[in-house]
Amino acid sequence: MRGTAFSRACEERRWTRPAVFLAVYAAVAARLGEPQELTARQFHRWRQPGPPCPQPAAQRVLEEMFDTPLHHLGFDVPAHRRRDTVAVRAATAEAPRAALRFTVLGPVRVRRGEEELAAGRPQERALLCALLLRRGRTATAQELVDAVWGGKPPRSALPTLRTYAFRLRRTLGPGVLVSDSGGYALHTPADALDLMVCESYEAQARSARAAGDPPRARSLLHQALALWRGEPLGGVPGPYAQAQRARLTEWRLTLLQARLELDLDLGHHTEALAELTALSVEHPLWERLRALQMLALYRGGRQAEALRVYTDIRHLLAEELGVDPGPELTELYRNVLCASPALAPAPPPRRPPAEAAGPYHAPRPAQLPSEPADFTGRDTLVRRLTGRLAGAPDPVPPVLALRGPGGVGKTALALRAAHAVRGHFPDGQLYADLLGQDPAPADPAAVLGAFLRALGIPAPAVPDGTPERAALYRSTLAGRRVLIVLDNARAGAQVRPLLPGAPGCAVLVTSRARLADLCGAHAVDLDVMSPGEALALFARVIGEERAAAEPEACRGAVAACGFLPLAVRIAAARLAARPAWTVAALAALLADERGRLDELRIGDLAVASCFAPAYGRLAPEQARAFRLLALAHGPELSATTAAALLGRDRRDPSVGALLESLVDSGLLESPAPGRYRYHELLRLYARHRADVEDQPFTATAPTSRISPSPPPL
């Protein structure tokens, strides 16, 4: 049994225990949208020689788990169900598939290049539309059930939904429909959906109108309306589709009204009149439409007919609703009656010749702050970051999440890498400090507003609300190569609205916390400097000659700083500001652990102040654990030691969860599973907080041993 290919593959991955294998299988099945049911008996049967071929769903899960065709693992797979994963991937790499295009502003269709793909049964199209209209956001299974079936779903709704998702994934190809947190999301570029292209045209038209360019605004609205092919979401059943259909129909009328207004402003009243007449029949109580019809008739020399339109709408409103026409229509009637000069078309706006002659050029933002002049070391990391940022454009914009504790130099490294790749992003660089350590972090809507204005969208054209701004932001970035640097993020939810949707752009994020909920981000953990790098930074700040005169004292000073870049920089800056001091004098001050944090302060920079915001956001239980665990002696502590310090049973699973939460907050490190350690300066900070907040306990708990009975949490 040990010699079977399947058993060997399980041993290589340490999946020999049934519970472990079943857990991995369930996780992969959930991600693929396949049934997760599997028994230990099936697992043992697969490990026997000559295992039978599983069902197609299980085959797909197993091939995803082991990344190899199932017959390579010894299963008896029929020839028609065999597939060579490597060959498929190679063929895909050699001949990339054409881009997908989706239409919802009419009958729902899916195209790949010039080929129209089968959109499935009506309820499968309802699922597709529910995902498309969420614009890449994850929809839970229950939300999708409600969207497809409404308030009375069948008993088999969830399995049926998974079947629909499987068929849709097979139609769209890999990497488009993804499973996420028990739900699904569609990952497509912003220009793949006609609805988002239409929104982009509308936003550009608003900008052109606000900038005094009505002809361009009219042309853009014509392009937006040309995307409509009849009733939106045609042929899609369900209450969600019906509600969205009503919303989209109303939006189209809004676009049409805006374009008709521009037609009249630009003197195209004759062309607009036929359309206005037809629309007035379709929407007889729409007063604004009747006003435009009256204005078109008047400007076409048909004053009597314009007055008759008012008489008709006045009688209709009285009969249907018992009301009179509104102030706008009444005022227009009076102006038509007396042939007011105010009804004459406005003269076209005069534009400077240079502006009229040349094309519009979007501004090129260059918002990166300058990199630190004394940046030192980190050569390998700089090459790694720049290589990913400046590489060939991916179908999905690369997102690099640079994580590390406070003071480790994340911002400096990010700016160094960003400046190094500026030439690869000719359309500009955007930068925002997300204030992740502040009590009130930056609002994504406010950041989006600032980014949109920097990209050339006039302030009046910036919409309200985060979703609308994010959609316009993605549309504005489409087709551009822009680098976005998001510094000091608190969580993935703060970052997600700020991500571009089309290839060509790249994002660099810095954060103290692990942004595990930022799907698709490539995590880069940043540790303290190496001793050589820290020494080089110290010498660069104080001067090479001064450092060469006291090499041992310099090594002692940077070691006392724990090789933390912020601490090294502060210590060196203090020394540089005091030319009469020796390096040995500073090293002696830093050797005292109790006063070390007080010495690592200059001006408004202080190591303790860097740690304080993260500590201040901890829950009471986390904060107390952070303080008490620092009393342990030795470079590392285990979960068992932590349980003893916290007064917990050594088998209490909540201890491990508590420790991991401190790791995720950037206040504790985990060099290996079940092992934890502090950065030396964080340990001193934690002990200082314990002295202040846990005086009765710390007075009897020396740092050289573990107190046997700390007060309970």
XYZ file of C-alpha atoms in Angstrom, residues 26-703:
678
model
C -13.125 20.013 1.720
C -11.229 23.311 1.416
C -10.313 22.723 -2.248
C -13.828 21.509 -3.078
C -15.329 24.637 -1.534
C -12.982 26.831 -3.562
C -13.954 25.033 -6.784
C -17.672 25.001 -5.978
C -17.810 21.189 -5.855
C -19.514 18.936 -3.258
C -17.347 18.590 -0.154
C -18.685 15.253 1.127
C -15.982 12.582 1.440
C -15.569 9.709 3.911
C -12.485 8.202 5.494
C -13.484 4.878 3.927
C -13.220 6.368 0.416
C -9.808 7.795 1.301
C -8.543 4.370 2.492
C -9.936 2.711 -0.655
C -8.054 5.200 -2.844
C -4.830 4.227 -1.069
C -5.253 0.552 -2.059
C -3.684 -0.755 -5.288
C -5.860 -0.222 -8.350
C -8.223 2.427 -6.947
C -11.468 2.968 -8.893
C -12.011 6.172 -10.821
C -13.876 8.784 -8.715
C -16.847 10.767 -9.959
C -16.012 13.759 -12.221
C -16.469 16.255 -9.366
C -14.070 14.334 -7.089
C -11.651 13.909 -10.007
C -11.523 17.658 -10.495
C -10.858 18.262 -6.790
C -8.108 15.630 -6.607
C -6.363 16.915 -9.729
C -6.434 20.425 -8.266
C -5.035 19.155 -4.919
C -2.153 17.209 -6.455
C -1.679 19.398 -9.555
C -1.430 16.363 -11.807
C -3.792 14.242 -13.971
C -5.533 11.555 -11.934
C -4.252 8.625 -13.981
C -0.716 9.643 -12.984
C -1.705 8.730 -9.401
C -2.670 5.168 -10.313
C -6.427 5.633 -10.782
C -8.183 3.765 -13.567
C -9.443 6.804 -15.498
C -11.289 6.225 -18.811
C -9.499 7.640 -21.833
C -12.197 10.230 -22.523
C -11.820 11.663 -18.996
C -8.030 11.877 -18.982
C -6.406 15.234 -19.369
C -2.805 16.337 -19.182
C -2.711 19.437 -16.982
C 0.783 20.367 -18.119
C -0.135 20.147 -21.802
C -3.233 22.229 -21.279
C -1.261 24.920 -19.450
C 1.457 24.941 -22.100
C -1.113 25.296 -24.866
C -2.758 28.115 -22.954
C 0.578 29.894 -22.496
C 1.448 29.547 -26.170
C -1.935 30.716 -27.454
C -3.602 33.035 -24.948
C -7.368 33.041 -25.111
C -9.217 36.067 -26.413
C -10.689 38.456 -23.867
C -14.176 37.886 -22.498
C -16.921 40.441 -23.103
C -20.257 40.573 -21.268
C -23.409 42.471 -22.238
C -26.310 43.213 -19.903
C -27.662 46.381 -21.578
C -29.924 44.211 -23.686
C -30.054 40.404 -24.034
C -27.431 38.853 -21.777
C -24.556 37.574 -23.881
C -21.005 36.348 -23.333
C -18.370 36.585 -26.054
C -14.774 35.487 -26.268
C -13.328 37.513 -29.081
C -15.750 37.058 -31.985
C -17.183 33.805 -30.608
C -20.452 33.923 -28.669
C -20.483 31.535 -25.718
C -23.547 29.791 -24.370
C -24.899 31.804 -21.446
C -26.826 28.788 -20.157
C -30.388 28.367 -18.994
C -32.406 31.359 -17.749
C -31.536 30.723 -14.100
C -27.852 30.292 -14.986
C -28.019 33.687 -16.712
C -29.616 35.054 -13.542
C -26.589 33.821 -11.573
C -24.210 35.360 -14.121
C -26.004 38.720 -13.954
C -26.043 38.745 -10.152
C -22.258 38.281 -10.184
C -21.602 40.768 -12.989
C -23.594 43.526 -11.326
C -21.528 43.165 -8.151
C -18.459 44.355 -10.137
C -15.972 41.861 -8.730
C -17.301 41.861 -5.164
C -17.970 38.503 -3.552
C -21.607 37.428 -3.300
C -22.532 34.939 -0.612
C -24.361 31.754 -1.526
C -27.518 33.017 0.192
C -27.417 36.313 -1.721
C -27.147 34.388 -4.973
C -29.993 32.044 -4.005
C -32.186 35.083 -3.303
C -31.155 36.660 -6.603
C -31.953 33.551 -8.652
C -35.093 32.259 -6.936
C -36.322 35.085 -4.696
C -38.124 34.379 -1.427
C -39.186 30.816 -2.355
C -36.066 28.875 -3.352
C -36.307 25.098 -3.921
C -34.965 22.738 -1.300
C -32.043 21.872 -3.535
C -31.130 25.534 -4.116
C -27.552 25.343 -2.802
C -26.530 22.165 -4.707
C -28.221 23.543 -7.819
C -26.386 26.840 -7.378
C -23.068 24.965 -7.195
C -23.986 23.105 -10.384
C -24.749 26.396 -12.141
C -21.429 27.814 -10.883
C -19.565 24.751 -12.161
C -21.112 25.104 -15.623
C -20.414 28.819 -15.687
C -16.792 28.288 -14.633
C -16.380 25.709 -17.387
C -17.778 28.153 -19.951
C -15.716 31.155 -18.873
C -12.431 29.339 -18.364
C -9.983 29.322 -15.452
C -9.483 32.269 -13.127
C -12.721 34.125 -13.968
C -15.317 32.709 -11.567
C -13.645 32.157 -8.196
C -14.948 30.780 -4.921
C -14.411 33.042 -1.954
C -15.566 32.671 1.670
C -18.422 30.356 0.772
C -19.591 32.552 -2.102
C -18.500 33.474 -5.601
C -16.992 36.439 -7.428
C -16.276 37.251 -11.073
C -12.813 38.640 -11.779
C -12.990 40.551 -15.059
C -11.412 43.766 -16.363
C -13.474 46.944 -16.071
C -13.957 47.176 -19.844
C -15.266 43.602 -20.134
C -18.812 44.606 -19.099
C -20.827 46.965 -21.320
C -22.478 48.471 -18.231
C -19.136 49.655 -16.833
C -18.068 50.992 -20.234
C -21.327 52.938 -20.369
C -20.669 54.335 -16.877
C -17.223 55.404 -18.012
C -18.681 57.273 -21.001
C -21.205 58.973 -18.709
C -18.498 60.071 -16.273
C -16.354 61.428 -19.098
C -19.380 63.263 -20.501
C -20.030 64.907 -17.122
C -16.399 65.951 -16.973
C -16.492 67.373 -20.504
C -19.685 69.290 -19.786
C -18.265 70.704 -16.552
C -15.115 71.698 -18.443
C -17.157 73.653 -21.013
C -16.951 71.156 -23.885
C -20.590 70.290 -24.792
C -19.767 68.751 -28.221
C -17.463 66.200 -26.631
C -20.017 65.505 -23.888
C -22.713 64.930 -26.533
C -20.460 62.590 -28.499
C -19.658 60.584 -25.363
C -23.339 60.245 -24.477
C -24.057 59.048 -28.017
C -21.420 56.360 -27.519
C -22.908 55.425 -24.154
C -26.435 55.059 -25.538
C -25.167 53.069 -28.534
C -24.236 50.263 -26.121
C -27.917 49.570 -25.352
C -29.468 46.757 -27.374
C -33.035 46.687 -26.093
C -34.451 45.831 -22.692
C -31.597 45.421 -20.179
C -31.029 41.934 -18.733
C -33.234 40.527 -21.482
C -34.399 36.990 -20.838
C -33.183 36.863 -17.234
C -35.769 35.751 -14.632
C -35.893 36.435 -10.908
C -36.727 39.343 -8.601
C -33.149 40.609 -8.496
C -33.003 40.855 -12.277
C -36.392 42.571 -12.341
C -35.277 45.202 -9.823
C -32.018 45.797 -11.688
C -33.898 45.964 -14.989
C -36.092 48.763 -13.645
C -33.025 50.607 -12.323
C -31.141 50.315 -15.608
C -34.182 51.395 -17.629
C -34.492 54.517 -15.510
C -30.772 55.202 -15.893
C -31.031 54.954 -19.684
C -33.786 57.567 -19.641
C -31.513 59.815 -17.584
C -28.722 59.419 -20.145
C -31.154 60.065 -22.956
C -32.462 63.217 -21.306
C -28.910 64.539 -20.816
C -28.089 63.902 -24.469
C -31.290 65.551 -25.685
C -30.535 68.612 -23.569
C -27.122 68.843 -25.234
C -28.760 68.397 -28.661
C -30.855 71.470 -28.027
C -27.982 73.437 -26.510
C -25.920 72.822 -29.640
C -28.699 73.702 -32.092
C -29.674 70.160 -33.138
C -33.360 70.738 -32.353
C -34.592 69.367 -35.692
C -32.780 66.058 -35.166
C -33.964 65.794 -31.581
C -37.621 66.566 -32.307
C -38.513 63.197 -33.853
C -37.042 61.354 -30.893
C -38.748 63.681 -28.401
C -42.124 63.168 -30.075
C -41.825 59.386 -29.859
C -40.689 59.534 -26.237
C -43.566 61.827 -25.249
C -45.986 59.165 -26.456
C -44.147 56.491 -24.484
C -43.872 58.655 -21.330
C -46.807 61.118 -21.534
C -46.518 62.390 -17.921
C -42.782 63.160 -18.035
C -42.761 66.946 -17.703
C -39.069 67.479 -18.428
C -39.446 65.578 -21.672
C -42.421 67.723 -22.667
C -40.417 70.842 -21.871
C -37.644 69.732 -24.216
C -40.234 68.955 -26.893
C -41.729 72.466 -26.546
C -38.274 74.046 -26.754
C -37.358 72.029 -29.872
C -40.606 73.056 -31.582
C -40.151 76.710 -30.679
C -36.560 76.846 -31.921
C -37.742 75.194 -35.136
C -40.182 78.036 -35.749
C -43.276 76.080 -34.637
C -44.498 78.269 -31.789
C -48.164 77.249 -32.030
C -47.345 73.547 -31.813
C -45.133 74.224 -28.796
C -48.066 75.919 -27.047
C -50.315 72.992 -27.969
C -47.887 70.582 -26.235
C -48.332 72.552 -23.031
C -52.122 72.473 -23.360
C -52.052 68.688 -23.880
C -49.862 67.976 -20.849
C -51.907 70.370 -18.668
C -55.147 68.538 -19.511
C -53.520 65.131 -19.060
C -52.090 65.979 -15.643
C -55.452 67.318 -14.497
C -57.297 64.179 -15.651
C -54.768 61.613 -14.442
C -53.415 63.202 -11.264
C -55.540 66.265 -10.542
C -52.512 68.601 -10.580
C -51.219 71.466 -12.702
C -47.894 71.509 -14.571
C -44.817 72.311 -12.508
C -43.006 75.683 -12.329
C -40.462 74.818 -15.029
C -43.097 73.906 -17.619
C -45.301 76.861 -16.697
C -42.403 79.329 -17.001
C -41.447 77.840 -20.367
C -45.041 78.253 -21.577
C -44.981 81.952 -20.668
C -41.647 82.462 -22.425
C -42.899 80.721 -25.570
C -46.096 82.772 -25.465
C -44.169 86.065 -25.445
C -41.279 84.792 -27.643
C -38.746 85.543 -24.925
C -35.129 86.020 -26.098
C -34.129 83.753 -23.202
C -35.256 80.759 -25.314
C -32.674 81.386 -28.019
C -29.831 78.826 -28.036
C -26.755 79.909 -26.130
C -23.709 80.771 -28.260
C -21.068 78.050 -28.340
C -18.374 78.503 -25.705
C -15.205 80.152 -26.926
C -12.139 78.042 -26.374
C -8.499 78.990 -26.717
C -7.124 78.009 -30.139
C -4.474 75.759 -28.644
C -7.063 73.878 -26.628
C -9.411 73.555 -29.555
C -6.688 72.388 -31.907
C -5.009 69.793 -29.772
C -6.387 66.621 -28.146
C -7.218 66.484 -24.458
C -4.298 65.317 -22.370
C -5.095 63.838 -18.989
C -2.838 65.160 -16.237
C 0.078 63.002 -15.182
C 0.119 62.819 -11.379
C 3.503 62.506 -9.673
C 2.551 62.229 -5.996
C 5.391 60.091 -4.625
C 7.157 61.699 -1.657
C 10.930 61.781 -1.926
C 12.758 58.691 -0.752
C 15.022 59.019 2.328
C 18.382 60.477 1.329
C 20.216 58.082 3.654
C 18.413 54.905 2.555
C 20.764 52.016 3.176
C 20.750 48.287 2.383
C 17.709 46.188 1.468
C 19.227 45.538 -1.977
C 17.659 42.084 -2.375
C 14.221 43.316 -1.382
C 14.458 46.337 -3.672
C 15.285 44.050 -6.613
C 12.436 41.728 -5.681
C 9.882 44.528 -5.490
C 11.011 46.356 -8.617
C 11.095 43.097 -10.560
C 7.458 42.409 -9.764
C 6.284 45.985 -10.261
C 8.101 46.543 -13.554
C 7.492 43.091 -15.013
C 5.323 42.363 -18.008
C 1.698 43.464 -17.458
C -0.454 40.692 -15.966
C -4.163 40.160 -16.723
C -4.709 41.323 -13.137
C -2.786 44.354 -11.799
C -0.072 43.143 -9.383
C -0.631 44.040 -5.735
C 2.382 43.836 -3.405
C 1.608 43.971 0.322
C 4.708 44.991 2.298
C 4.201 44.040 5.955
C 6.321 44.577 9.027
C 6.272 45.984 12.558
C 6.402 49.696 13.280
C 9.750 51.331 12.611
C 11.058 48.555 10.368
C 11.289 50.848 7.320
C 8.299 49.814 5.202
C 7.576 53.289 3.857
C 11.222 53.981 3.047
C 11.556 50.689 1.168
C 8.269 51.228 -0.688
C 9.314 54.711 -1.811
C 12.747 53.446 -2.855
C 11.159 50.752 -5.040
C 8.475 53.108 -6.369
C 11.012 55.726 -7.476
C 13.101 53.010 -9.107
C 10.222 51.928 -11.381
C 8.735 55.347 -12.187
C 9.851 55.051 -15.792
C 7.701 51.950 -16.244
C 4.555 53.916 -15.355
C 4.499 56.830 -17.804
C 0.947 57.853 -16.877
C 1.925 58.813 -13.335
C 2.125 57.728 -9.719
C -0.530 58.107 -7.025
C 0.268 58.097 -3.306
C -1.918 58.115 -0.214
C -1.208 57.716 3.488
C -4.136 55.617 4.732
C -3.429 56.556 8.386
C -3.820 52.980 9.520
C -2.387 53.732 12.959
C -4.627 56.743 13.615
C -7.859 56.461 15.602
C -9.691 57.566 12.441
C -8.031 55.953 9.392
C -8.445 57.449 5.941
C -11.864 56.933 4.349
C -11.530 55.138 0.977
C -14.163 57.486 -0.496
C -12.058 60.532 0.393
C -8.916 58.931 -1.053
C -10.787 58.032 -4.247
C -11.997 61.613 -4.564
C -8.441 62.928 -4.295
C -7.164 60.342 -6.800
C -9.921 61.154 -9.312
C -9.173 64.870 -9.162
C -5.472 64.130 -9.613
C -6.348 62.059 -12.692
C -8.174 64.985 -14.294
C -11.790 64.478 -13.219
C -13.247 67.899 -12.271
C -14.504 68.110 -8.705
C -18.184 68.591 -9.751
C -18.001 65.378 -11.788
C -16.745 63.230 -8.898
C -19.767 61.159 -7.786
C -20.855 60.571 -4.207
C -20.421 57.213 -2.522
C -17.528 54.777 -2.464
C -18.901 52.279 -5.061
C -19.574 54.995 -7.637
C -16.180 56.632 -7.108
C -14.420 53.262 -7.279
C -16.158 52.454 -10.579
C -15.157 55.808 -12.095
C -11.620 55.362 -10.717
C -11.253 51.972 -12.411
C -12.675 53.352 -15.639
C -10.291 56.319 -15.558
C -7.283 54.042 -15.013
C -8.273 51.652 -17.812
C -5.679 51.829 -20.560
C -3.163 53.739 -18.425
C 0.015 52.628 -16.691
C -0.145 54.149 -13.217
C 1.646 53.097 -10.029
C -0.429 53.378 -6.854
C 1.364 53.440 -3.472
C -0.942 52.977 -0.460
C 1.030 53.592 2.709
C 0.107 52.536 6.225
C -3.049 50.525 5.522
C -5.084 49.166 8.411
C -7.043 46.352 6.721
C -7.884 44.889 3.339
C -11.348 46.498 3.336
C -9.658 49.906 3.303
C -7.504 48.943 0.297
C -9.926 47.037 -1.947
C -11.834 50.075 -3.334
C -8.493 51.669 -4.278
C -7.336 48.823 -6.530
C -7.397 49.323 -10.322
C -9.349 46.863 -12.419
C -7.432 46.746 -15.699
C -3.902 45.490 -16.472
C -1.073 47.958 -16.830
C -1.259 49.457 -13.350
C 0.430 48.162 -10.185
C -0.157 48.650 -6.469
C 2.287 48.720 -3.561
C 0.729 48.580 -0.082
C 2.450 48.887 3.298
C 0.849 47.729 6.530
C 1.734 46.608 10.028
C -1.016 43.985 9.989
C -1.213 40.966 7.736
C -3.712 41.812 4.988
C -4.927 38.238 4.741
C -8.304 39.400 3.406
C -6.710 41.180 0.419
C -7.248 38.492 -2.209
C -4.530 38.121 -4.821
C -1.980 40.266 -3.001
C 1.616 39.058 -2.912
C 2.801 39.354 0.695
C 6.345 40.532 1.400
C 7.398 40.365 5.070
C 9.980 42.946 6.129
C 12.247 42.162 9.080
C 14.812 44.291 10.887
C 18.098 45.107 9.182
C 21.044 42.800 9.183
C 23.851 43.911 11.561
C 25.918 45.073 8.591
C 23.087 47.133 7.110
C 22.256 48.699 10.490
C 25.904 49.583 11.041
C 26.130 51.136 7.568
C 23.032 53.269 8.241
C 24.393 54.377 11.617
C 27.756 55.334 10.083
C 26.101 57.167 7.203
C 24.166 59.418 9.605
C 26.947 60.167 12.113
C 29.739 60.293 9.530
C 32.126 57.622 8.327
C 35.177 59.061 10.156
C 33.406 59.218 13.495
C 32.142 55.659 13.089
C 35.575 54.359 12.068
C 37.092 55.833 15.244
C 34.838 53.712 17.544
C 33.787 50.571 15.655
C 33.009 48.462 18.759
C 30.869 51.206 20.301
C 28.974 51.550 17.013
C 28.267 47.834 16.959
C 27.047 47.996 20.538
C 24.773 50.945 19.808
C 23.037 49.345 16.804
C 22.712 46.043 18.680
C 20.967 47.892 21.528
C 18.608 49.301 18.899
C 17.691 45.746 17.906
C 18.739 46.622 14.317
C 15.358 48.362 13.959
C 15.856 51.069 11.287
C 13.815 53.721 13.120
C 15.720 53.152 16.355
C 19.091 53.173 14.560
C 18.180 56.380 12.740
C 17.046 58.111 15.970
C 20.147 57.052 17.897
C 22.426 58.195 15.071
C 20.545 61.492 14.714
C 20.976 62.187 18.428
C 24.681 61.555 18.128
C 24.998 63.659 14.969
C 23.343 66.573 16.803
C 25.876 66.260 19.665
C 29.364 66.380 18.155
C 30.980 66.477 21.602
C 29.569 63.065 22.549
C 31.454 59.879 21.939
C 29.742 56.852 20.447
C 30.685 54.942 23.589
C 28.733 57.431 25.719
C 25.586 56.833 23.664
C 26.131 53.068 23.718
C 26.370 53.208 27.520
C 23.055 55.051 27.743
C 21.400 52.508 25.450
C 22.803 49.575 27.436
C 20.399 50.354 30.290
C 17.223 48.454 29.365
C 14.992 50.470 31.687
C 15.919 53.776 30.116
C 16.580 52.638 26.556
C 13.217 53.665 25.115
C 13.551 57.100 26.707
C 16.912 57.543 24.988
C 15.491 56.537 21.591
C 13.700 59.828 21.106
C 14.532 62.991 19.192
C 12.161 65.816 18.302
C 8.767 64.301 17.421
C 10.309 60.916 16.628
C 10.246 58.233 19.306
C 10.328 54.454 19.143
C 7.760 54.155 21.936
C 5.384 56.467 20.062
C 5.691 54.204 17.032
C 4.527 51.194 19.070
C 1.773 52.973 20.990
C -0.968 53.118 18.278
C -0.864 49.371 17.623
C -0.968 48.668 21.350
C -3.824 51.127 21.827
C -6.018 49.224 19.338
C -5.698 45.900 21.174
C -8.656 44.450 22.991
C -8.197 44.332 26.803
C -7.416 40.604 26.730
C -4.852 41.041 23.939
C -3.236 44.051 25.623
C -2.828 42.220 28.920
C -1.362 39.196 27.173
C 1.060 41.444 25.281
C 2.256 42.926 28.593
C 2.523 39.715 30.618
C 4.140 37.544 27.960
C 7.067 39.974 27.856
C 7.979 38.907 31.406
C 9.211 35.523 30.169
C 12.966 35.002 30.095
C 14.669 33.869 26.902
C 14.510 34.804 23.243
C 11.396 32.714 22.509
C 8.397 31.302 24.307
C 6.091 28.409 23.530
C 2.330 28.211 23.763
C 2.783 26.207 26.975
C 4.909 28.947 28.526
C 2.403 31.541 27.395
C -0.440 29.573 29.005
C 1.454 29.499 32.306
C 2.073 33.238 32.203
C -1.572 33.902 31.445
C -2.911 31.537 34.085
C -4.485 29.221 31.522
C -4.481 25.475 31.101
C -1.617 24.501 28.805
C -4.095 22.701 26.514
C -6.436 25.682 26.240
C -6.841 26.318 22.452
C -7.709 29.962 23.062
C -4.083 30.642 24.074
C -2.858 29.843 20.566
C -5.567 32.032 19.031
C -4.600 34.886 21.351
C -0.929 34.595 20.399
C -1.743 34.471 16.692
C -3.863 37.615 17.008
C -0.816 39.423 18.410
C 1.244 38.132 15.486
C -1.370 39.442 13.039
C -1.225 42.828 14.797
C 2.526 43.028 14.231
C 3.362 43.029 17.961
C 4.684 39.477 18.143
C 6.681 37.283 15.786
C 6.244 33.571 15.070
C 9.492 32.066 13.752
C 7.989 28.548 13.744
C 4.602 26.947 14.501
C 3.944 27.153 18.217
C 6.978 29.386 18.868
C 6.777 33.130 19.534
C 9.151 35.985 20.234
C 9.280 39.751 20.690
C 11.521 42.205 18.988
C 13.762 43.369 21.813
C 12.428 46.938 21.790
C 8.833 45.713 21.689
C 9.629 43.518 24.688
C 10.927 46.571 26.571
C 7.825 48.510 25.581
C 5.572 45.682 26.791
C 7.422 45.497 30.114
C 7.111 49.250 30.491
C 3.360 49.001 29.953
C 3.233 46.146 32.469
C 5.041 48.307 35.041
C 2.437 51.016 34.532
C -0.709 48.903 34.274
C 0.061 45.720 36.244
C 2.047 47.041 39.206
C 0.862 44.492 41.824
C 1.844 41.626 39.573
C 5.089 42.934 38.089
C 6.391 43.929 41.519
C 6.566 40.233 42.398
C 7.402 38.856 38.948
C 11.084 39.266 38.027
C 11.883 39.040 34.350
